[in-house]
XYZ file of C-alpha atoms in Angstrom:
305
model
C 103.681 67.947 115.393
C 107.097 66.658 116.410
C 107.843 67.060 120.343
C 111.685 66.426 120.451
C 113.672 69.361 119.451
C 114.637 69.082 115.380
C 118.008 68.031 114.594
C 119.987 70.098 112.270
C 123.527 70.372 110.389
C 125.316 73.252 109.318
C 128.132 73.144 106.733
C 130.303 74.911 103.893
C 129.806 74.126 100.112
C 133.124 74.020 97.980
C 131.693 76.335 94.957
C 134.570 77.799 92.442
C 137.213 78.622 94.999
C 134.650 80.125 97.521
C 132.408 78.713 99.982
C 128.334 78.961 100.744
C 127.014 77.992 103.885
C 123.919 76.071 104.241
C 121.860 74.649 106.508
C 119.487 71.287 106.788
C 116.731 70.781 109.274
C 115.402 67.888 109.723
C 116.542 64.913 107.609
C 116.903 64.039 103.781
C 115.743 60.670 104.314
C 112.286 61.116 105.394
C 110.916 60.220 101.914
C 109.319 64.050 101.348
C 110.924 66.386 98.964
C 113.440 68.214 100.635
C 112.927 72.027 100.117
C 115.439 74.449 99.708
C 114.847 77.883 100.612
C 116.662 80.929 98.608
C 116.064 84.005 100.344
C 115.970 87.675 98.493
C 117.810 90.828 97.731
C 119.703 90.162 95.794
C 121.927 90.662 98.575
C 119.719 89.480 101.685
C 121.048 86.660 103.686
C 118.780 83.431 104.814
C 117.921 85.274 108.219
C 114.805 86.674 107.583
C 113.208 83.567 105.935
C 114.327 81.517 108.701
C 110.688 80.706 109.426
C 110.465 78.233 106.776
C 112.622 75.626 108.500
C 109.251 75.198 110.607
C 107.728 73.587 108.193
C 110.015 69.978 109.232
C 107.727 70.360 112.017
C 104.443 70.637 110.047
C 104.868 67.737 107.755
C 108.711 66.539 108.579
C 110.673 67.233 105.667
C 114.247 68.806 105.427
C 114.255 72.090 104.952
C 117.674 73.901 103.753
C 118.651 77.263 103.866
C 121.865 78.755 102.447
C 123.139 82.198 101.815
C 124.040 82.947 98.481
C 127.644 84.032 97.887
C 128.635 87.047 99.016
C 125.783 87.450 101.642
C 125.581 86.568 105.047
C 127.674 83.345 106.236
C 128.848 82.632 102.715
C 131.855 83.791 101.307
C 131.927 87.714 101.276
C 133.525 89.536 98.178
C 133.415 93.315 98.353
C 136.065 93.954 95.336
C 133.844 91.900 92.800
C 131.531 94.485 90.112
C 128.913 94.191 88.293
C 130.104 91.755 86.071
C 130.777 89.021 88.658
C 127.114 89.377 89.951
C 124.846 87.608 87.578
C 121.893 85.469 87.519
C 123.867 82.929 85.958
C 126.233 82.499 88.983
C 123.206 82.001 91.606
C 122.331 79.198 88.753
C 125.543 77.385 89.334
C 125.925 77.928 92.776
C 121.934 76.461 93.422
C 123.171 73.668 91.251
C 126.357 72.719 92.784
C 124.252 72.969 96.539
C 121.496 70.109 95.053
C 124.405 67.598 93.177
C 126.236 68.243 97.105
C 123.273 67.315 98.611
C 122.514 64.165 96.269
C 118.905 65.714 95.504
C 119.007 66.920 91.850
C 116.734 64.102 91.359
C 113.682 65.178 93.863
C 113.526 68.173 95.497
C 110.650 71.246 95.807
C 112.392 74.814 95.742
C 110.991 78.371 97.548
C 112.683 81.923 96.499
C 111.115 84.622 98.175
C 111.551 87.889 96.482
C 114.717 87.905 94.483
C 114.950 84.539 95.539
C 111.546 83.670 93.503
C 113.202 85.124 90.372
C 115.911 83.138 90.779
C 113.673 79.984 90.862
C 112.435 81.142 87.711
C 115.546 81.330 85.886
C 116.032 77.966 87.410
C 112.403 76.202 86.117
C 112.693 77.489 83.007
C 115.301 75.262 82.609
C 113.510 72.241 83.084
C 115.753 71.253 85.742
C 114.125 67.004 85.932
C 114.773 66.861 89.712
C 112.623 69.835 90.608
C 109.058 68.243 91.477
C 106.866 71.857 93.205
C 108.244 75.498 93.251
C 107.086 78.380 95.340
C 107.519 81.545 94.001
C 107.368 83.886 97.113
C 106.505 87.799 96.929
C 108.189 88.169 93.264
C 108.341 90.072 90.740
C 108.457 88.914 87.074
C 109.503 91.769 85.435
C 112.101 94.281 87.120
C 110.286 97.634 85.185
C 106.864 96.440 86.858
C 108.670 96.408 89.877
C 109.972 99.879 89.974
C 106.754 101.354 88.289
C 104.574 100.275 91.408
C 107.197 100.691 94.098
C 106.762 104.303 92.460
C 103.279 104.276 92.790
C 103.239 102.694 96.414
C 105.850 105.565 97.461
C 103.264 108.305 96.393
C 100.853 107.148 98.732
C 102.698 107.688 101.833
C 102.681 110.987 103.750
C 103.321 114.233 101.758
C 106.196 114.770 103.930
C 108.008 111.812 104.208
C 107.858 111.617 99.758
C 109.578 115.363 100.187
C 112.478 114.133 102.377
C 113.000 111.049 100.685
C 113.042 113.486 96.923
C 115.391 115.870 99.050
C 117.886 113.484 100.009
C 117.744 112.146 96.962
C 118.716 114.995 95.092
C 120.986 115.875 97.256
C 122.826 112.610 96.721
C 122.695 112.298 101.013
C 120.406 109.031 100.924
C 122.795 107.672 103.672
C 121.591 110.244 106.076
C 119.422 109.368 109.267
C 116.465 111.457 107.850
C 116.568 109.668 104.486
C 116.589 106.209 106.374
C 114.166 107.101 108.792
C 111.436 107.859 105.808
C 112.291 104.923 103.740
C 111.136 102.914 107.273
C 107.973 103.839 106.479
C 107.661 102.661 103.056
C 109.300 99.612 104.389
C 106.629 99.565 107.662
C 103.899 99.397 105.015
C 105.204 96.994 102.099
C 108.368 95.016 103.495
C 107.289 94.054 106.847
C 104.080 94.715 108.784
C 105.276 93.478 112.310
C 107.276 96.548 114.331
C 109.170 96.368 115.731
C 110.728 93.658 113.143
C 111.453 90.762 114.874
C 115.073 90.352 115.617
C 115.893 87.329 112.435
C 114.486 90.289 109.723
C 116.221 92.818 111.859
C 119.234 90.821 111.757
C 119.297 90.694 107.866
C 118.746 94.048 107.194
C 121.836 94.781 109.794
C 124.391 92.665 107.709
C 123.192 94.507 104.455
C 124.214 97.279 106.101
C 127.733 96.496 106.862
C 128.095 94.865 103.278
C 125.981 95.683 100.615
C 128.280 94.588 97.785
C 125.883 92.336 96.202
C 122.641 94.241 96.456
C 124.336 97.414 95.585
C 125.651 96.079 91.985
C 122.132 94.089 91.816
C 119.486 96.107 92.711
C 121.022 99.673 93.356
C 121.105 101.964 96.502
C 117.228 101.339 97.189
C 113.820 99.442 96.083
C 112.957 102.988 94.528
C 116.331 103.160 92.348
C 116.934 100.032 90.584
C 119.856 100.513 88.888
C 122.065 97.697 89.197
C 122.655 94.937 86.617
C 119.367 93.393 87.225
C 117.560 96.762 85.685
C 116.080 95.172 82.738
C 115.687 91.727 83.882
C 112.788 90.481 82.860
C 111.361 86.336 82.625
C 107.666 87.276 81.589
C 108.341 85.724 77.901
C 109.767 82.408 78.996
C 107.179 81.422 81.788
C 105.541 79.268 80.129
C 108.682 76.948 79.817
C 107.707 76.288 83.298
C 106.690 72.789 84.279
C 106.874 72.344 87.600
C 103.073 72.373 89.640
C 103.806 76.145 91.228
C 102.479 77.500 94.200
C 102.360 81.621 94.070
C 102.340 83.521 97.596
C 102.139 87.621 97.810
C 100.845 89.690 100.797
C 97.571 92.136 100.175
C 99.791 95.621 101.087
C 103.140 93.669 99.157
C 105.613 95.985 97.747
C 105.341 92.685 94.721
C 101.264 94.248 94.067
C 99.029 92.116 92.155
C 100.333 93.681 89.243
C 103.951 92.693 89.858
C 103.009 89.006 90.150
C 100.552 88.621 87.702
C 102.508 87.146 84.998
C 102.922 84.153 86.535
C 99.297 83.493 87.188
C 98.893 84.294 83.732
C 102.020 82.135 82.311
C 102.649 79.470 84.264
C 100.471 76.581 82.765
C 100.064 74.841 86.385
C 100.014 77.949 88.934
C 98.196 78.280 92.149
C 97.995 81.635 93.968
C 97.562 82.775 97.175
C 97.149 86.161 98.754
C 97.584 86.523 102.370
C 95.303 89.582 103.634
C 97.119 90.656 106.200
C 100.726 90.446 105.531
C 103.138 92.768 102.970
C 106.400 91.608 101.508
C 107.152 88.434 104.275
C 103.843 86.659 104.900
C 106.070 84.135 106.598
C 106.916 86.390 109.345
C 103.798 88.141 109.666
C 100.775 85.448 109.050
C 103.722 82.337 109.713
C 101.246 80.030 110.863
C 99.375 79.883 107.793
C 102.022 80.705 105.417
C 103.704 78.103 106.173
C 100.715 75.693 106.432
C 100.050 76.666 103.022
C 103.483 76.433 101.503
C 103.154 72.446 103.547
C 100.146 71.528 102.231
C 101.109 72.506 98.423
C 104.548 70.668 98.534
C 102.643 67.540 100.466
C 100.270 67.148 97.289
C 103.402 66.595 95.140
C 105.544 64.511 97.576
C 104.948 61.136 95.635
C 105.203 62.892 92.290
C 107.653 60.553 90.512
């Protein structure tokens, strides 16, 4: 393990007439597939995966982290709908980030949750630079998703379901009660560690002031998806995927076994992993061996050509 402290650089990209921040740790000239890290929501912001940039100190490669437009350091656009919020722009912008960086060539790629479906879209493509992808925590097939959110809701308490079916009724799923009983849900299947620790915290807390993109995405919570990303499904096209694949979930994971099966099942070269004692963010709450895991996957393909 490296004893001096990392080096890293923070900067803007130029994308359309916007800008998206990102961050490198570590260098892009140590000879290891640089990995960039797209973190979830749609609508989360790179906080919460922050962990990942330890793995430069695991096996030394760059790590990079950006927030996707709209979210967290990036460019914020409230006024944009529906319409401007599309798979296809997170395409372009990942795109424009690797040609900026000079590694469309060779690089490995993690998306946790939203982020993993968005490394989909992107290895179904065929994309010739990308050498390993980690598909963190996601789901393949947004109906899936819903159905056993569903199912995980009606195992908590009796009376936390009845005030979060109250509220929502009501139309008052703002309200401190309403937010209070979705913690739980979240407390079992988002995060395990309470109280979060303060980088998860922190995303959550800039959703909250803007929740442009995850509100037109997803919808007002995991329970109601009814953004644009509804229907969205990639089960039929996985096995376009040729990039070796390494897929992570938690045992108590809002993404169940069901929600990520399809990629065991579709991906021709797929490796899962289930970590027994984390939900939704094994990087936060096993991080040691998450991320010794993620390291030793994307090490086995470092001199893939």
């Amino acid at each position: 393990m490296h004893v001096a402290a990392i080096a890293s650089k923070e900067a803007f990209l130029p994308f359309r007439e916007y800008q998206t921040w990102y961050r490198i740790t570590g260098s892009l000239d140590s000879g290891k597939l640089p990995l960039v890290v797209a973190h979830g929501g749609p609508g989360c912001t790179h906080d919460y995966v922050d962990s990942f940039k330890g793995i430069n100190e695991i096996d030394g490669r760059a790590v990079i982290h950006y927030d996707q437009l709209g979210n967290g350091n990036s460019t914020r656009l409230p006024e944009k709908g529906p319409d401007f919020w599309t798979p296809a722009l997170f395409l372009e912008e990942l795109d424009a980030l690797l040609k900026h960086l000079g590694i469309q060539d060779r690089y490995a790629f993690l998306g946790q949750s939203w982020g993993g479906m968005l490394g989909a879209e992107h290895a179904v493509l065929k994309p010739i630079g990308l050498k390993a992808l980690v598909i963190a925590n996601s789901p393949a097939n947004m109906r899936t998703w819903v159905a056993e959110a569903n199912r995980l809701r009606e195992e908590l308490p009796q009376t936390v379901q009845e005030k979060l079916l109250r509220h929502e009724q009501a139309g008052t799923i703002t309200d401190p009660e309403y937010i209070t009983a979705s913690r739980v849900f979240y407390d079992r299947h988002v995060c395990r560690v309470t109280p979060w620790p303060p980088e998860v915290a922190r995303t959550f807390a800039i959703m909250d002031e803007d929740n442009t993109v995850y509100r037109n995405m997803n919808g007002p919570t995991e329970f109601h998806v009814i953004g644009t990303m509804r229907d969205w499904t990639i089960e039929d096209r996985l096995t376009l995927i040729e990039a070796p694949t390494l897929l992570i979930s938690g045992k108590y994971d809002e993404a169940t076994p069901l929600v990520v099966k399809p990629y065991v099942d579709r991906v021709k070269n797929c490796e899962w992993v289930l970590f027994e004692h984390s939900s939704h963010m094994p990087h936060v709450e096993e991080r040691s061996l998450c991320l010794e895991t993620v390291s030793r996957f994307l090490s086995s393909h470092d001199t893939d050509a």
